Amino acid sequence: MSLQNESFSPVDGAVPAYEPGLASEDDAAVLAALGYKQELRRNFSMIEVFGIAFSIMGLLPSIASTLTYSIPAGPAGMVWGWFLASGLIFVVGLAMADLGSAMPTSGGLYWWTHFFSSPSTRNPLCFLVGYSNTLGLVGGLCSIDYGFSLMFLSVIVIARDGNWTPTNGAIYGTFLACVLCHGILASVMSKIMGKLQTVFVVMNFVLIAATVIALPIGARNRRNDGQFIFTHTVNLTTWPIGWTFMLSWLCPIWTIGAFDSCVHMSEEAANATRAVPFGILLSIGSCWFFGFIIVVVLAACINPDLDSVLASPFGQPMAQIYYDAVGKKGTLGLMSLLFIVQFFMGLSIVVAASRQAWAFSRDGALPFSTFFRPISRKMGYIPLRAIWGCVFLAAILGLLALIAPVAAQALFSLGIAGNNVAWGTPIFARVVWGQRKFKPGPFYTGDRFSVPIAWAAIIFLVFGILLCMFPVEGPNPTPQSMNYTVVINSAVWGGALAYYYIDARKWFTGPKITLPADDLSDAQRQAIKEEGIQITDPAFGGSGGGIEEQGRELKEVLG
């Protein structure tokens, strides 16, 4: 499939075949140049593509869930750790925006990997990235909904003045109910899902505004000064203070981690070559700016006794910060708004994860791909089965919460380490093997800066993978404080590669073409003849037969 991007126009300038009303001719033609027929309805505007990424990031709920990483470095670690790490994440976004503008498709990360990699590496790397990204997104769903369950139950703890402690069973039960609700809503609200992203963005900003106004007012008699906020450091771990500061970067790394959702929504985005990079960069930039404001406000209003904040009886440092500033009633109100926004985050990531899972099934890589592949026209041209596949997988993986919180946290690390591999591999493949094949889209950082930006992104992503594998409390961890990220992620990466080399290498040849033969460009026809790419659209040639039969028809068409 290495020649598929030679042209962004269908053969002889014809419009590729697709059902009327799904997309504009230009968007369908861009997708056709990548070998795919338009099957999803493009009902996401540019601002709604931004909205789904920003909604999944859920700025304030995500910061609240990850304060345990930044508070041990003190207020200066919270503030400057956020600023520096967010800036580097923006660099990653620039590198991904270059690719997303040039080749927007729902399975973009593994598609780009296959397109740019060398012939000997493209199939296994494509397979690895597809699995790492799919499981990373499902791990992100687990993380968000597990965080929702903790926040929801913390409200009950606050209401009972700390005289109740939720069991692991109660946490999982709440988690399971949340995941199932998300599956139902993602299935029945597809026609307005794009519009809902705008609502979710507004709710995020309402929560941000309520917090940055209420906290300084509530803590007006004991606010910390600028020197405390911007220069005061502590070390509440047994790591050296410098490494404790680096671990504070995990707060923004965890938070600003869903910008690839813009890529996964690209086949439902109008004017995708512009909407995808716009969504990536605006979502990261917004979190960088507004997140900095939030952590400055938190540092100004936090109790200087940071140990007591971390050891809050409410189980959430954010709940303690609210309680100290606005009291019980104010905390109940703000925490309720917090978990509502977190609920919206989970719904948005179900949508994004299902599109990646569907795309990977379209290319035959997932188990039961033929089952997950169909699109539900009745429900609004959505991958209904892929939605529920992600929901049930999340429900199963969430059972780790019944074992221990440390096991659950290791699972959630797929959202960092797994996605970092998926983000970094296509960027690496482009600059190492495929730079000459790269043809920029409407958004491009330029010949002078694009490659250095890509290398900076790669270095930071590798560092992020290593960082999230360290025990947070310090060296010589106990079994209870150990970070099992390396175990979970090595199992995913090793399992994917083992699956490929043992079995999948016999049948997986990378992304497939779903276009009818008449819609193929000359470059695509040549690539098919040289590389034996499979045609999977049942409508091809009018037969609807299997791959072998379609292949015979293809040879007849191409001579």
Coordinates of C-alpha atoms in Angstrom, one line a residue:
M1 CA 0.0 0.0 0.0
S2 CA 3.1 2.2 -0.1
L3 CA 2.0 4.0 -3.3
Q4 CA -1.6 4.8 -2.2
N5 CA -0.8 8.4 -1.3
E6 CA 0.6 9.4 -4.7
S7 CA -2.6 11.3 -5.5
F8 CA -5.5 12.8 -3.6
S9 CA -7.8 12.5 -6.6
P10 CA -9.8 9.4 -7.7
V11 CA -9.0 7.9 -11.1
D12 CA -9.9 10.2 -14.0
G13 CA -11.2 12.8 -11.5
A14 CA -14.3 10.7 -10.8
V15 CA -16.1 10.9 -7.4
P16 CA -15.6 7.7 -5.4
A17 CA -18.7 5.6 -4.9
Y18 CA -20.4 6.1 -1.5
E19 CA -23.9 6.6 -0.2
P20 CA -25.3 10.1 -0.8
G21 CA -25.3 12.4 2.2
L22 CA -22.4 10.8 4.0
A23 CA -19.8 13.3 3.0
S24 CA -18.8 16.0 0.5
E25 CA -17.1 15.0 -2.7
D26 CA -13.8 16.5 -1.6
D27 CA -13.7 14.6 1.8
A28 CA -14.7 11.3 0.1
A29 CA -11.9 11.9 -2.5
V30 CA -9.3 12.4 0.2
L31 CA -10.3 9.2 1.9
A32 CA -10.4 7.4 -1.4
A33 CA -6.8 8.4 -2.0
L34 CA -6.0 6.3 1.1
G35 CA -7.9 3.3 -0.3
Y36 CA -11.0 3.6 1.8
K37 CA -14.7 4.0 0.8
Q38 CA -16.7 6.6 2.8
E39 CA -18.9 4.6 5.2
L40 CA -19.4 6.9 8.2
R41 CA -21.4 10.1 8.1
R42 CA -19.3 13.3 8.3
N43 CA -21.4 15.2 10.9
F44 CA -18.6 16.6 13.0
S45 CA -17.6 20.2 12.3
M46 CA -14.1 21.6 13.0
I47 CA -15.0 22.9 16.4
E48 CA -16.7 19.6 17.3
V49 CA -13.6 17.7 16.4
F50 CA -11.7 19.9 18.9
G51 CA -14.6 19.4 21.3
I52 CA -14.2 15.6 21.4
A53 CA -10.5 15.8 22.2
F54 CA -11.0 18.6 24.8
S55 CA -13.9 16.7 26.3
I56 CA -11.9 13.5 26.7
M57 CA -9.1 15.5 28.3
G58 CA -11.6 16.8 30.8
L59 CA -9.1 19.4 32.1
L60 CA -10.1 19.9 35.7
P61 CA -11.3 16.4 36.4
S62 CA -8.1 15.0 35.0
I63 CA -6.0 17.4 37.1
A64 CA -8.0 16.4 40.1
S65 CA -7.4 12.7 39.5
T66 CA -3.6 13.2 39.1
L67 CA -2.7 15.7 41.9
T68 CA -1.0 12.8 43.7
Y69 CA 1.8 13.0 41.1
S70 CA 2.3 16.8 41.3
I71 CA 1.7 17.7 45.0
P72 CA 4.7 15.7 46.3
A73 CA 6.9 18.2 44.3
G74 CA 5.3 21.2 46.0
P75 CA 3.5 24.1 44.5
A76 CA 6.4 25.1 42.2
G77 CA 6.5 21.5 40.9
M78 CA 2.7 21.7 40.3
V79 CA 3.0 24.9 38.4
W80 CA 6.2 24.6 36.4
G81 CA 5.8 20.9 35.8
W82 CA 2.5 21.6 34.1
F83 CA 3.9 24.4 32.0
L84 CA 7.0 22.6 30.8
A85 CA 5.4 19.2 30.1
S86 CA 2.4 20.8 28.4
G87 CA 4.7 22.7 26.1
L88 CA 6.4 19.5 25.1
I89 CA 3.1 17.8 24.5
F90 CA 2.2 20.6 22.1
V91 CA 5.4 19.7 20.2
V92 CA 4.0 16.2 19.9
G93 CA 0.7 17.6 18.7
L94 CA 2.5 19.6 16.0
A95 CA 4.2 16.4 14.7
M96 CA 0.9 14.6 14.7
A97 CA -0.9 17.5 13.1
D98 CA 1.5 17.3 10.1
L99 CA 0.5 13.7 9.5
G100 CA -3.2 14.2 10.3
S101 CA -3.6 17.0 7.8
A102 CA -1.8 15.0 5.1
M103 CA -3.6 11.6 5.6
P104 CA -6.8 11.8 7.7
T105 CA -8.3 8.4 8.4
S106 CA -9.8 6.8 11.5
G107 CA -6.9 4.3 11.8
G108 CA -4.4 7.0 11.1
L109 CA -1.7 6.0 13.5
Y110 CA -1.2 2.4 12.3
W111 CA -2.0 3.5 8.7
W112 CA 0.8 6.1 8.7
T113 CA 3.2 3.5 10.3
H114 CA 2.6 1.1 7.5
F115 CA 2.9 3.8 4.8
F116 CA 6.2 5.2 6.0
S117 CA 8.0 2.2 7.4
S118 CA 10.5 0.1 5.5
P119 CA 9.1 -3.1 3.7
S120 CA 10.6 -5.4 6.3
T121 CA 9.2 -3.5 9.3
R122 CA 5.9 -2.1 8.2
N123 CA 3.6 -5.0 8.8
P124 CA 4.8 -5.9 12.4
L125 CA 5.0 -2.2 13.4
C126 CA 1.6 -1.5 11.9
F127 CA 0.2 -4.4 13.9
L128 CA 1.9 -3.3 17.1
V129 CA 0.7 0.3 16.8
G130 CA -2.8 -0.8 16.0
Y131 CA -3.1 -3.0 19.1
S132 CA -1.2 -0.5 21.3
N133 CA -3.5 2.3 20.3
T134 CA -6.7 0.3 20.6
L135 CA -5.9 -1.1 24.0
G136 CA -4.5 2.3 25.0
L137 CA -7.8 3.9 24.3
V138 CA -9.8 1.2 26.1
G139 CA -7.3 1.6 29.0
G140 CA -8.1 5.4 28.9
L141 CA -11.8 4.6 29.1
C142 CA -11.2 2.4 32.1
S143 CA -9.1 5.2 33.7
I144 CA -11.7 7.9 33.1
D145 CA -14.7 5.8 34.4
Y146 CA -12.7 4.5 37.3
G147 CA -11.9 8.1 38.2
F148 CA -15.6 8.9 37.8
S149 CA -16.5 6.1 40.3
L150 CA -14.0 7.4 42.9
M151 CA -15.3 11.0 42.5
F152 CA -18.9 10.0 42.7
L153 CA -18.3 7.9 45.8
S154 CA -16.1 10.7 47.4
V155 CA -19.2 12.9 47.3
I156 CA -21.0 10.2 49.5
V157 CA -18.0 10.1 51.8
I158 CA -18.1 13.9 52.1
A159 CA -21.8 13.9 52.8
R160 CA -21.2 11.4 55.6
D161 CA -18.4 13.5 57.0
G162 CA -15.8 10.8 56.2
N163 CA -17.5 8.1 58.2
W164 CA -17.8 5.7 55.3
T165 CA -15.2 4.0 53.1
P166 CA -16.2 2.5 49.7
T167 CA -15.2 -1.1 49.1
N168 CA -13.5 -2.3 45.9
G169 CA -16.8 -4.0 45.0
A170 CA -18.7 -0.7 45.3
I171 CA -16.0 1.1 43.2
Y172 CA -16.3 -1.6 40.5
G173 CA -20.1 -1.6 40.6
T174 CA -20.2 2.2 40.0
F175 CA -17.5 1.8 37.3
L176 CA -19.5 -0.9 35.5
A177 CA -22.8 1.1 35.6
C178 CA -20.9 4.1 34.2
V179 CA -19.3 2.1 31.3
L180 CA -22.7 0.5 30.4
C181 CA -24.4 3.9 30.4
H182 CA -21.7 5.2 28.0
G183 CA -22.3 2.3 25.7
I184 CA -26.0 3.0 25.5
L185 CA -25.6 6.7 25.0
A186 CA -22.9 6.3 22.3
S187 CA -25.3 4.0 20.5
V188 CA -28.5 5.9 20.6
M189 CA -27.2 9.5 20.5
S190 CA -25.0 9.3 17.4
K191 CA -27.0 11.8 15.4
I192 CA -26.3 14.6 17.9
M193 CA -23.0 13.3 19.2
G194 CA -21.1 16.1 17.4
K195 CA -23.4 18.8 18.9
L196 CA -23.0 17.2 22.3
Q197 CA -19.2 17.9 22.2
T198 CA -19.9 21.6 22.2
V199 CA -22.1 21.1 25.3
F200 CA -19.4 19.1 27.0
V201 CA -16.8 21.9 26.2
V202 CA -19.1 24.5 27.7
M203 CA -19.6 22.3 30.8
N204 CA -15.8 22.0 31.2
F205 CA -15.4 25.8 31.1
V206 CA -18.3 26.2 33.6
L207 CA -16.5 23.9 36.0
I208 CA -13.2 25.7 35.4
A209 CA -14.7 29.1 36.0
A210 CA -16.5 28.0 39.1
T211 CA -13.3 26.6 40.5
V212 CA -11.0 29.5 39.8
I213 CA -13.6 31.9 41.2
A214 CA -14.8 30.0 44.2
L215 CA -11.5 28.8 45.6
P216 CA -9.7 32.2 45.9
I217 CA -12.9 33.7 47.4
G218 CA -13.3 30.8 49.9
A219 CA -9.6 30.9 50.8
R220 CA -9.3 34.7 50.9
N221 CA -8.1 34.8 54.5
R222 CA -5.3 32.2 54.0
R223 CA -4.2 32.4 50.3
N224 CA -0.6 31.6 49.7
D225 CA 1.7 34.3 48.2
G226 CA 3.5 34.3 44.9
Q227 CA 6.8 33.1 46.4
F228 CA 5.1 30.0 47.7
I229 CA 3.2 29.4 44.5
F230 CA 6.1 29.8 42.0
T231 CA 9.3 29.0 44.0
H232 CA 8.4 26.7 46.9
T233 CA 9.5 23.1 46.4
V234 CA 9.2 20.1 48.7
N235 CA 9.9 16.4 48.3
L236 CA 7.3 14.1 49.7
T237 CA 8.9 11.0 48.1
T238 CA 12.2 9.2 48.7
W239 CA 13.4 10.0 45.2
P240 CA 15.9 12.9 44.8
I241 CA 14.0 16.2 44.6
G242 CA 14.9 16.6 40.9
W243 CA 13.3 13.3 40.0
T244 CA 10.3 14.2 42.1
F245 CA 9.9 17.3 40.0
M246 CA 10.0 15.1 36.8
L247 CA 7.4 12.8 38.2
S248 CA 5.1 15.9 38.6
W249 CA 5.0 15.9 34.8
L250 CA 2.8 12.9 34.9
C251 CA -0.1 15.2 35.8
P252 CA -0.1 17.0 32.4
I253 CA 1.0 13.8 30.6
W254 CA -2.1 11.9 32.0
T255 CA -4.4 14.9 31.4
I256 CA -3.4 16.0 27.9
G257 CA -3.5 12.6 26.3
A258 CA -6.5 12.3 24.0
F259 CA -5.6 14.5 21.1
D260 CA -5.3 11.5 18.8
S261 CA -9.1 11.2 19.1
C262 CA -9.2 13.9 16.4
V263 CA -7.5 11.4 14.1
H264 CA -9.9 8.7 15.0
M265 CA -12.9 11.0 14.2
S266 CA -11.4 12.1 10.9
E267 CA -13.7 10.0 8.7
E268 CA -16.7 11.7 10.4
A269 CA -15.2 15.2 10.2
A270 CA -16.1 17.7 7.5
N271 CA -13.0 19.2 5.8
A272 CA -10.9 16.6 7.7
T273 CA -7.5 17.8 6.3
R274 CA -8.0 21.1 8.3
A275 CA -10.3 19.9 11.1
V276 CA -7.9 17.2 12.4
P277 CA -4.8 19.5 12.9
F278 CA -7.1 22.2 14.2
G279 CA -8.6 19.9 16.8
I280 CA -5.2 18.5 17.9
L281 CA -3.5 21.8 18.4
L282 CA -6.4 23.8 19.9
S283 CA -7.2 21.0 22.4
I284 CA -3.6 20.8 23.6
G285 CA -3.1 24.6 23.5
S286 CA -6.3 25.2 25.5
C287 CA -5.3 22.6 28.2
W288 CA -1.8 24.1 28.3
F289 CA -3.1 27.7 28.9
F290 CA -6.2 27.0 31.1
G291 CA -4.5 24.2 33.0
F292 CA -1.7 26.6 34.0
I293 CA -4.3 28.9 35.4
I294 CA -5.9 26.1 37.3
V295 CA -2.7 24.8 38.9
V296 CA -1.7 28.4 39.9
V297 CA -5.1 28.8 41.6
L298 CA -4.8 25.4 43.3
A299 CA -1.3 26.3 44.5
A300 CA -2.6 29.6 45.9
C301 CA -5.4 28.0 47.8
I302 CA -3.9 24.7 48.9
N303 CA -3.2 24.0 52.6
P304 CA 0.6 24.4 53.0
D305 CA 0.5 21.1 55.0
L306 CA 0.7 19.1 51.8
D307 CA 0.9 15.7 53.6
S308 CA -2.5 16.3 55.1
V309 CA -3.9 17.1 51.6
L310 CA -2.5 13.9 50.2
A311 CA -3.8 11.9 53.2
S312 CA -7.3 13.3 52.9
P313 CA -10.0 11.2 54.5
F314 CA -12.2 11.9 51.4
G315 CA -9.8 9.9 49.3
Q316 CA -9.3 12.8 46.8
P317 CA -6.8 15.6 47.3
M318 CA -9.0 17.8 45.2
A319 CA -12.0 17.2 47.5
Q320 CA -9.8 18.3 50.4
I321 CA -8.7 21.5 48.6
Y322 CA -12.4 22.3 47.9
Y323 CA -13.4 21.4 51.5
D324 CA -10.7 23.6 53.0
A325 CA -11.8 26.6 50.9
V326 CA -15.6 26.4 50.5
G327 CA -16.7 24.0 53.2
K328 CA -18.9 21.0 53.0
K329 CA -21.8 22.3 50.9
G330 CA -19.5 24.1 48.4
T331 CA -17.4 20.9 48.1
L332 CA -20.5 18.8 47.4
G333 CA -21.6 21.2 44.7
L334 CA -18.2 21.4 43.0
M335 CA -17.4 17.7 43.3
S336 CA -20.8 16.9 41.8
L337 CA -20.1 19.1 38.9
L338 CA -16.7 17.5 38.7
F339 CA -18.0 14.0 38.3
I340 CA -20.6 15.1 35.8
V341 CA -17.9 16.5 33.6
Q342 CA -15.9 13.3 34.1
F343 CA -18.9 11.3 32.9
F344 CA -18.9 13.3 29.7
M345 CA -15.2 12.5 29.3
G346 CA -16.0 8.8 29.3
L347 CA -18.8 9.1 26.7
S348 CA -16.5 10.9 24.4
I349 CA -13.6 8.4 24.7
V350 CA -16.0 5.5 24.0
V351 CA -16.8 7.2 20.7
A352 CA -13.2 7.7 19.8
A353 CA -12.0 4.3 20.9
S354 CA -14.8 2.6 18.9
R355 CA -13.7 4.3 15.7
Q356 CA -10.1 3.1 16.1
A357 CA -11.3 -0.4 16.9
W358 CA -13.6 -0.3 13.9
A359 CA -10.9 0.9 11.6
F360 CA -8.6 -1.9 12.8
S361 CA -11.3 -4.4 12.2
R362 CA -11.9 -3.0 8.8
D363 CA -8.3 -4.0 8.0
G364 CA -8.9 -7.5 9.5
A365 CA -6.4 -7.2 12.4
L366 CA -8.6 -7.7 15.5
P367 CA -10.1 -11.0 16.6
F368 CA -13.6 -11.4 15.3
S369 CA -13.0 -8.5 12.8
T370 CA -15.8 -9.7 10.5
F371 CA -18.2 -9.3 13.4
F372 CA -17.0 -5.9 14.5
R373 CA -16.6 -4.6 10.9
P374 CA -20.2 -3.7 9.9
I375 CA -21.6 -0.2 10.1
S376 CA -25.1 0.2 11.6
R377 CA -27.1 2.4 9.2
K378 CA -30.2 2.2 11.4
M379 CA -28.4 3.8 14.3
G380 CA -26.9 6.6 12.2
Y381 CA -23.9 5.1 10.3
I382 CA -21.9 4.2 13.4
P383 CA -19.8 1.2 14.3
L384 CA -22.3 -0.1 16.8
R385 CA -20.6 -3.5 17.4
A386 CA -17.2 -1.8 17.9
I387 CA -18.8 0.5 20.5
W388 CA -20.0 -2.5 22.5
G389 CA -16.8 -4.4 21.9
C390 CA -14.9 -1.6 23.6
V391 CA -17.5 -1.4 26.4
F392 CA -17.3 -5.1 27.3
L393 CA -13.5 -5.1 27.1
A394 CA -13.4 -2.2 29.5
A395 CA -15.8 -4.0 31.8
I396 CA -13.6 -7.0 31.9
L397 CA -10.4 -5.1 32.3
G398 CA -12.0 -3.1 35.1
L399 CA -12.2 -6.2 37.2
L400 CA -8.6 -5.4 38.2
A401 CA -10.1 -2.8 40.5
L402 CA -11.4 -5.7 42.6
I403 CA -7.8 -6.9 43.1
A404 CA -6.2 -3.7 44.3
P405 CA -5.9 -0.1 43.3
V406 CA -2.2 -0.7 42.2
A407 CA -3.4 -3.2 39.7
A408 CA -6.0 -0.8 38.3
Q409 CA -3.4 2.0 38.0
A410 CA -1.1 -0.4 36.0
L411 CA -4.0 -1.0 33.6
F412 CA -4.7 2.7 33.2
S413 CA -1.0 3.2 32.3
L414 CA -1.9 1.9 28.8
G415 CA -3.4 5.4 28.3
I416 CA 0.2 6.8 28.5
A417 CA 2.7 4.1 27.6
G418 CA 0.5 2.4 25.1
N419 CA -0.6 5.5 23.3
N420 CA 3.0 7.0 23.4
V421 CA 4.2 4.0 21.4
A422 CA 1.2 4.5 19.0
W423 CA 1.9 8.2 18.6
G424 CA 5.7 8.0 18.4
T425 CA 6.1 5.1 16.0
P426 CA 4.5 6.7 12.9
I427 CA 6.4 9.9 13.5
F428 CA 9.6 7.9 13.8
A429 CA 8.8 5.9 10.7
R430 CA 8.2 9.1 8.7
V431 CA 11.6 10.7 9.6
V432 CA 13.7 7.5 9.4
W433 CA 12.2 5.7 6.4
G434 CA 9.5 7.7 4.8
Q435 CA 10.4 11.4 4.6
R436 CA 10.6 11.4 0.8
K437 CA 7.1 9.9 0.6
F438 CA 5.6 12.6 2.9
K439 CA 3.4 15.0 1.0
P440 CA 2.0 17.8 3.3
G441 CA -1.6 18.6 3.7
P442 CA -3.1 22.1 4.2
F443 CA -1.5 22.3 7.7
Y444 CA 2.3 21.9 7.6
T445 CA 5.0 23.1 10.0
G446 CA 7.4 23.6 7.1
D447 CA 10.4 22.0 5.6
R448 CA 12.7 23.7 8.0
F449 CA 10.9 22.8 11.2
S450 CA 8.9 19.7 10.6
V451 CA 11.7 17.1 11.0
P452 CA 13.3 18.7 14.1
I453 CA 9.8 18.9 15.7
A454 CA 9.3 15.2 14.9
W455 CA 12.5 14.3 16.6
A456 CA 11.7 16.4 19.6
A457 CA 8.3 14.7 19.8
I458 CA 9.9 11.2 19.6
I459 CA 12.4 11.9 22.4
F460 CA 9.7 13.3 24.7
L461 CA 7.4 10.3 24.0
V462 CA 10.2 7.9 24.9
F463 CA 10.9 9.8 28.0
G464 CA 7.2 9.7 28.9
I465 CA 7.1 5.9 28.6
L466 CA 10.0 5.6 30.9
L467 CA 8.7 8.1 33.4
C468 CA 5.3 6.5 33.8
M469 CA 7.0 3.2 34.7
F470 CA 8.7 4.5 37.9
P471 CA 7.3 3.9 41.3
V472 CA 5.9 7.2 42.4
E473 CA 6.8 7.0 46.1
G474 CA 10.4 6.2 45.6
P475 CA 12.9 3.4 45.0
N476 CA 12.7 0.0 46.8
P477 CA 8.9 -0.1 46.6
T478 CA 6.7 -2.6 48.4
P479 CA 4.3 -4.9 46.5
Q480 CA 1.6 -2.5 47.4
S481 CA 3.4 0.6 46.1
M482 CA 5.1 -1.0 43.1
N483 CA 4.4 0.4 39.7
Y484 CA 3.3 -2.5 37.5
T485 CA 3.1 -0.4 34.3
V486 CA 6.0 -2.3 32.8
V487 CA 4.3 -5.6 33.3
I488 CA 1.0 -4.6 31.7
N489 CA 2.5 -2.8 28.8
S490 CA 5.1 -5.4 28.1
A491 CA 2.4 -8.0 28.0
V492 CA 0.5 -5.9 25.5
W493 CA 3.5 -5.1 23.2
G494 CA 5.0 -8.6 23.6
G495 CA 1.6 -10.3 23.1
A496 CA 0.9 -8.2 19.9
L497 CA 4.3 -9.0 18.4
A498 CA 4.1 -12.7 19.4
Y499 CA 0.6 -12.9 17.8
Y500 CA 2.0 -11.3 14.7
Y501 CA 5.0 -13.6 14.3
I502 CA 3.3 -16.8 15.3
D503 CA 0.1 -16.4 13.3
A504 CA -0.8 -13.0 11.9
R505 CA 2.2 -12.7 9.6
K506 CA 0.6 -15.4 7.5
W507 CA -2.4 -13.2 6.7
F508 CA -1.9 -9.6 7.8
T509 CA -0.5 -7.5 5.0
G510 CA -1.4 -4.1 6.4
P511 CA -4.3 -1.7 5.6
K512 CA -6.7 -3.0 3.0
I513 CA -8.5 -1.2 0.2
T514 CA -12.3 -1.0 0.4
L515 CA -12.9 1.0 -2.8
P516 CA -14.5 -0.5 -5.9
A517 CA -11.9 -1.0 -8.6
D518 CA -13.3 1.8 -10.8
D519 CA -12.5 4.4 -8.1
L520 CA -8.8 3.5 -7.8
S521 CA -6.2 6.0 -8.9
D522 CA -3.4 4.9 -11.3
A523 CA -0.9 4.9 -8.4
Q524 CA -3.2 2.7 -6.4
R525 CA -3.7 0.3 -9.2
Q526 CA 0.1 0.0 -9.6
A527 CA 0.5 -0.6 -5.9
I528 CA -2.1 -3.4 -6.0
K529 CA -0.3 -5.1 -8.9
E530 CA 3.1 -4.9 -7.2
E531 CA 2.2 -5.7 -3.6
G532 CA -0.9 -7.9 -3.8
I533 CA -3.0 -5.6 -1.6
Q534 CA -6.4 -7.0 -0.7
I535 CA -9.8 -5.6 -1.8
T536 CA -12.3 -6.1 1.0
D537 CA -15.4 -4.2 -0.1
P538 CA -18.2 -6.8 -0.9
A539 CA -19.6 -4.4 -3.5
F540 CA -16.4 -4.7 -5.5
G541 CA -17.0 -6.2 -8.9
G542 CA -20.6 -6.9 -8.0
S543 CA -19.9 -10.3 -6.5
G544 CA -19.7 -9.7 -2.8
G545 CA -17.5 -12.7 -2.6
G546 CA -14.5 -13.5 -0.4
I547 CA -11.1 -12.1 -0.7
E548 CA -9.8 -14.8 -3.0
E549 CA -12.7 -14.3 -5.4
Q550 CA -12.3 -10.5 -5.3
G551 CA -8.6 -10.9 -6.0
R552 CA -9.4 -12.9 -9.2
E553 CA -11.8 -10.1 -10.3
L554 CA -9.2 -7.5 -9.5
K555 CA -6.7 -9.2 -11.8
E556 CA -9.2 -9.2 -14.5
V557 CA -9.9 -5.5 -14.1
L558 CA -6.2 -4.6 -13.9
G559 CA -5.1 -7.0 -16.6

